[in-house]
Short mmCIF file of C-alpha atoms in Angstrom, two decimals:
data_model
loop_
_atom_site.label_atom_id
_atom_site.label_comp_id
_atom_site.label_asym_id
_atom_site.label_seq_id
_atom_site.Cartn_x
_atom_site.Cartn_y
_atom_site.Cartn_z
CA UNK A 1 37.17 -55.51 -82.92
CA UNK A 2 33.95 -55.29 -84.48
CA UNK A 3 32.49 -58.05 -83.13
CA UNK A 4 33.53 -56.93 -79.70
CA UNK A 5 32.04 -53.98 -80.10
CA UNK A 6 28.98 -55.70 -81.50
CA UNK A 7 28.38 -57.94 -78.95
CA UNK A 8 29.06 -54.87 -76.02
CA UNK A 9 26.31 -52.62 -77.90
CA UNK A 10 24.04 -55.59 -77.79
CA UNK A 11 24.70 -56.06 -74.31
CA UNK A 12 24.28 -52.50 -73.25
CA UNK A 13 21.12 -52.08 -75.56
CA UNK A 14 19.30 -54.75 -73.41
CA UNK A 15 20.83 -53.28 -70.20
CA UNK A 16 19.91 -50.00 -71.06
CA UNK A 17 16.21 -51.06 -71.46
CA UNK A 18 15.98 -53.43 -68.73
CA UNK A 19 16.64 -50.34 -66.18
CA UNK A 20 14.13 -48.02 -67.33
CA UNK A 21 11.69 -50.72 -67.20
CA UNK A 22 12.30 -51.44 -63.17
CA UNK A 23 13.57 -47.96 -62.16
CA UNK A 24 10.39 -46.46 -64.33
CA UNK A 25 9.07 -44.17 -67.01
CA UNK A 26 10.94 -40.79 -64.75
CA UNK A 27 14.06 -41.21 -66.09
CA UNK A 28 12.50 -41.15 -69.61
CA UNK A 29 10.51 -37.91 -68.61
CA UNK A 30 13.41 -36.94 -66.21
CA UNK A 31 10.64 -35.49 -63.93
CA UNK A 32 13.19 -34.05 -61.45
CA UNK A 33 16.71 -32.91 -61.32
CA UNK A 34 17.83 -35.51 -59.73
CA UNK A 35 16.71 -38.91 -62.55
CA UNK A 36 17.91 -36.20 -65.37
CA UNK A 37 21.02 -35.97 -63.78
CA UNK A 38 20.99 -39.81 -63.14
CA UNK A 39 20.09 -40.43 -66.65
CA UNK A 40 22.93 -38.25 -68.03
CA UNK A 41 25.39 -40.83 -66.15
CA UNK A 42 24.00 -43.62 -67.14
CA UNK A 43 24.29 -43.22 -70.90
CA UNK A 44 28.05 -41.95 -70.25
CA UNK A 45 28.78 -45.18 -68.27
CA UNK A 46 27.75 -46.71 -71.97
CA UNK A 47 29.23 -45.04 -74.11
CA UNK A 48 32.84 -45.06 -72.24
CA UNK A 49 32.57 -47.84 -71.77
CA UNK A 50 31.87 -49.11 -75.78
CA UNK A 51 34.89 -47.27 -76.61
CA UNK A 52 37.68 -47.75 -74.49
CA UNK A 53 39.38 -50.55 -75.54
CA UNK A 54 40.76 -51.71 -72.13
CA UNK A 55 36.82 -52.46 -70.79
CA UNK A 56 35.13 -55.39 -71.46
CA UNK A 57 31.58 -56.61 -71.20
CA UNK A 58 31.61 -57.76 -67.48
CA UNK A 59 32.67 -54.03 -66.62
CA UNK A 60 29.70 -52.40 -68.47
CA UNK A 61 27.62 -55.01 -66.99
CA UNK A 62 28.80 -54.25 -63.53
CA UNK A 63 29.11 -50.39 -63.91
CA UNK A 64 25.31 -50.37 -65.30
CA UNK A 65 23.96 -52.79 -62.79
CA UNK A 66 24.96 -50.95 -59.85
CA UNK A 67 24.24 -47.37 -61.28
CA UNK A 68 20.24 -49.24 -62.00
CA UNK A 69 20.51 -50.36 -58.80
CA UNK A 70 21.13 -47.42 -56.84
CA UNK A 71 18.31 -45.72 -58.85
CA UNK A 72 15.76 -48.30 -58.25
CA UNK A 73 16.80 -48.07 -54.63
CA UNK A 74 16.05 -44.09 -54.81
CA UNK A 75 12.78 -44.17 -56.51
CA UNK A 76 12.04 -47.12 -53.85
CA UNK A 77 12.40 -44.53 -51.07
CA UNK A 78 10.75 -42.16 -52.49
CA UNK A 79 7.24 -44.24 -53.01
CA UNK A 80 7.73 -44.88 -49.24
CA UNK A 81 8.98 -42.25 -47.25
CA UNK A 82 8.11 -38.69 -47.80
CA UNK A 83 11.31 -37.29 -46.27
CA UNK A 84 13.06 -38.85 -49.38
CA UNK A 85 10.42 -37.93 -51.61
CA UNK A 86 10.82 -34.32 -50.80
CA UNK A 87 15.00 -34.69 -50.90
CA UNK A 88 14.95 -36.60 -54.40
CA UNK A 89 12.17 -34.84 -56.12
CA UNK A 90 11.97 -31.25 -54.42
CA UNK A 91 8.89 -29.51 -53.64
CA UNK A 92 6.94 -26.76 -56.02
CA UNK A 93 7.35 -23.00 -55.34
CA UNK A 94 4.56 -20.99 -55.58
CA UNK A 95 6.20 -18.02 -57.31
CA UNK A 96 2.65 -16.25 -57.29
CA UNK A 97 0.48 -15.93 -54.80
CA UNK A 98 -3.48 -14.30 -55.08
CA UNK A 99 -2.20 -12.67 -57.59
CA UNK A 100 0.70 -11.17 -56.57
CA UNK A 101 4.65 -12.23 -57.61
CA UNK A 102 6.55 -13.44 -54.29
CA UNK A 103 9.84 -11.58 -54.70
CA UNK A 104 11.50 -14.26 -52.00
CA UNK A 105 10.43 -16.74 -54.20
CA UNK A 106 11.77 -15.86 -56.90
CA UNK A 107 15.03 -14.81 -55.40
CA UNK A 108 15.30 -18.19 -53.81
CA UNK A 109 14.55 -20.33 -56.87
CA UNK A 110 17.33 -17.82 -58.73
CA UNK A 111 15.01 -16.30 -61.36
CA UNK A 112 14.48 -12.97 -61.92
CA UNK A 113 11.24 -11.00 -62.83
CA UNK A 114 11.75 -11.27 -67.13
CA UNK A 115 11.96 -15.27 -66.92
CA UNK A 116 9.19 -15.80 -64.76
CA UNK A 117 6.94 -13.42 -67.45
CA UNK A 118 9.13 -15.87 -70.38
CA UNK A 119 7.64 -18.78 -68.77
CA UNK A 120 4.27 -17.28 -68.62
CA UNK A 121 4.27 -16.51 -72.20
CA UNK A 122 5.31 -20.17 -72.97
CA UNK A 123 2.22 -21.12 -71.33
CA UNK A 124 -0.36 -18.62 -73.24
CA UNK A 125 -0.47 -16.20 -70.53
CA UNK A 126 0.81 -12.80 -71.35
CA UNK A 127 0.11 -10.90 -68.63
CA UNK A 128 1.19 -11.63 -64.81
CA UNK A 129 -2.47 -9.89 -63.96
CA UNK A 130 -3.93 -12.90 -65.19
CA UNK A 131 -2.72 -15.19 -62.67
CA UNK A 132 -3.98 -15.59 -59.68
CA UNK A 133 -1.75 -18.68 -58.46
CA UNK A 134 1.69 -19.86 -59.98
CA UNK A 135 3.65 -22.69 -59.24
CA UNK A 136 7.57 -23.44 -60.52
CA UNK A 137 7.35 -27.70 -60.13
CA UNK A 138 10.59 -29.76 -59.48
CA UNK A 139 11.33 -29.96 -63.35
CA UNK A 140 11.23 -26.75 -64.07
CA UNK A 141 7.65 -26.10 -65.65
CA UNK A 142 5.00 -24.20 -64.46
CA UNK A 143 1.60 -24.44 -63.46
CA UNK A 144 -0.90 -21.62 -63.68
CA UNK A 145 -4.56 -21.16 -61.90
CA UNK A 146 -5.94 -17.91 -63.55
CA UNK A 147 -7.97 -15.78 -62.13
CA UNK A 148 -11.97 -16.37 -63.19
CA UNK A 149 -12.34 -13.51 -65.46
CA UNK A 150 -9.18 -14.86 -67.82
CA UNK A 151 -10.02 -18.70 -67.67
CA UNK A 152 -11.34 -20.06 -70.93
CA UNK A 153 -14.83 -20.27 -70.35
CA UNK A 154 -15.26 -17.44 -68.15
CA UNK A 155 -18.47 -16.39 -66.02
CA UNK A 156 -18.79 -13.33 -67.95
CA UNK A 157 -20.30 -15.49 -71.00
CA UNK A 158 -22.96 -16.58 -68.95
CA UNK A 159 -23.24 -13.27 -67.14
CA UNK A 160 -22.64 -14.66 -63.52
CA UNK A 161 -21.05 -12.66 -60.77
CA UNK A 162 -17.58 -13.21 -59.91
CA UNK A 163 -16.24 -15.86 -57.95
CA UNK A 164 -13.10 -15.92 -55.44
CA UNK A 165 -10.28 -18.03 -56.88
CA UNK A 166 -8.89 -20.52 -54.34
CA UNK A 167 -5.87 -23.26 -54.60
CA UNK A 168 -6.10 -26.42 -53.48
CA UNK A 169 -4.13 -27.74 -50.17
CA UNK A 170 -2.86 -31.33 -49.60
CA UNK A 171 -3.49 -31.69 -46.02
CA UNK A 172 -2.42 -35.53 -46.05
CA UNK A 173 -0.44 -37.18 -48.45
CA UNK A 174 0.34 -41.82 -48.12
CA UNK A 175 -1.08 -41.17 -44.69
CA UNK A 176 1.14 -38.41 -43.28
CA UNK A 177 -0.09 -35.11 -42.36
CA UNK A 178 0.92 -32.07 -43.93
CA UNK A 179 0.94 -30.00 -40.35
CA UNK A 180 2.62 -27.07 -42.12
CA UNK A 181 -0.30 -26.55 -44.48
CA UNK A 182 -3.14 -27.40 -41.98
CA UNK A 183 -1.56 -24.27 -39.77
CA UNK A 184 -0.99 -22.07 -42.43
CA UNK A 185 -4.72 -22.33 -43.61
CA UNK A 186 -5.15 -21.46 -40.00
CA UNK A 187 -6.56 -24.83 -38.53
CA UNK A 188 -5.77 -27.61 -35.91
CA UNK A 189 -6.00 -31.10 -35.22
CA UNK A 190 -8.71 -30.59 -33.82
CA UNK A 191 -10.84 -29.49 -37.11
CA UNK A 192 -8.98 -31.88 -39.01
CA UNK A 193 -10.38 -34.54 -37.12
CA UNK A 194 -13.99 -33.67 -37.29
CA UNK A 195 -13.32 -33.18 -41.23
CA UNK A 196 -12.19 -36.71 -41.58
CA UNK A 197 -15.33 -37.77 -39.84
CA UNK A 198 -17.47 -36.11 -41.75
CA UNK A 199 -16.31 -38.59 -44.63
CA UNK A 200 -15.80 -41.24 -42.09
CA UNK A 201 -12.59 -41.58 -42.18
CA UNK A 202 -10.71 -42.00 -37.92
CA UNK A 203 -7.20 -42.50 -38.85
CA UNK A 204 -5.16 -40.03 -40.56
CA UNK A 205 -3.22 -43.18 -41.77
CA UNK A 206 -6.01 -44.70 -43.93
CA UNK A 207 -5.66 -41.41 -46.00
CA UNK A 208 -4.33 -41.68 -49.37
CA UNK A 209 -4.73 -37.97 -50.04
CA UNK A 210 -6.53 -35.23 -48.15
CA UNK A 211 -7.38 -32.00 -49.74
CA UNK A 212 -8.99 -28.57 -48.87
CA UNK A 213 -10.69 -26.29 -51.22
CA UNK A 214 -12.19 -23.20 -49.59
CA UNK A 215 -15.35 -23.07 -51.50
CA UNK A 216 -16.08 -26.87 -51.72
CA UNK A 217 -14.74 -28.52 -48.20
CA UNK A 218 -12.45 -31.19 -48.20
CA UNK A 219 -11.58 -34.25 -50.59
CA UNK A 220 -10.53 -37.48 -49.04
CA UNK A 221 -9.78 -40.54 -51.15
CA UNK A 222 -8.80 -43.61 -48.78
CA UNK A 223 -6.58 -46.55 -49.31
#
């Protein structure tokens, strides 16, 4: 009996480390519901399998093989194809916007008013009059612009006026374009084009990632 189990711990040790080394560091950080989920299985495919007596090694070799498998095939997809990107990993939710709290937003991601604040506090910002942008990402943290007067080194210590706060927009991400975002900012293909030229860029597909900052243009870093 011991050495059975011996040998099986041995064997899942190895198998155990041999997936997160081709799936990828995510399912140590579980970075999205999804891989946290994944890695919750995974460990209890081990450890039923170690101690029921009627599996042997070739099961927990099969049963973790496939499950590392599948996984690799996920992250796979979601390197390559954005649809499965966005399915797998989800999308942030800007929960405040210019400095005002998006009630839809909130309702939708199921929080209410008091967490959102929790989370703030968690980050060092105690007051939701600070913020002037807010996003909840697809593992649950948040990310906070502030608005100039509250950022660390603020214009005030240099006595310099005050200066708009803007968020940056992805306009092209691995060569697709982000048409949701380029309309929203209020724009066409049309610009788009002639902002691509201006950093010589002709194909949208050449783009690694595209973004727009009002107050300093557009950032394009090619393939």
């Amino acid at each position: 009996m011991i050495t059975k189990l011996t040998f099986e711990l041995i064997l899942g040790f190895f198998l155990l480390f041999i997936i997160v080394k081709v799936v990828g560091r995510k399912i140590i950080n579980q970075i999205s519901p999804f891989t946290f989920i994944a890695s919750i299985i995974l460990g209890e495919l081990l450890g039923n399998a170690l101690y029921e007596d009627k599996i042997g090694a070739f099961y927990i070799l099969y049963s973790m093989c496939l499950w590392g498998f599948l996984l690799f095939i996920v992250e796979f997809l979601g390197q390559k194809l954005l649809f499965f990107r966005g399915l797998f990993e989800g999308k942030p939710a800007a929960l405040i916007k210019n400095g005002i709290v998006d009630k839809e937003a909130l309702k939708k991601n199921r929080m209410n008013i008091n967490q959102l604040q929790s989370l703030l506090r968690q980050s060092e910002t105690f007051s939701i009059r600070e913020v002037a942008f807010c996003y909840l990402e697809a593992n649950g943290s948040i990310s906070i612009l502030k608005k100039t007067p509250y950022q660390k080194t603020t214009v005030e210590d240099f006595n310099l006026p005050v200066k708009s706060v803007y968020v940056p927009v992805t306009l092209i991400r691995d060569g697709k374009v982000l048409w949701d975002e380029v309309n929203d900012l209020g724009f066409d293909e049309d610009w788009l084009k002639s902002q691509l030229l201006s950093k010589n860029v002709a194909d949208y597909k050449s783009v690694f990632i595209a973004e727009w900052l009002e107050d300093d243009g557009i950032f394009v870093q090619t393939y």
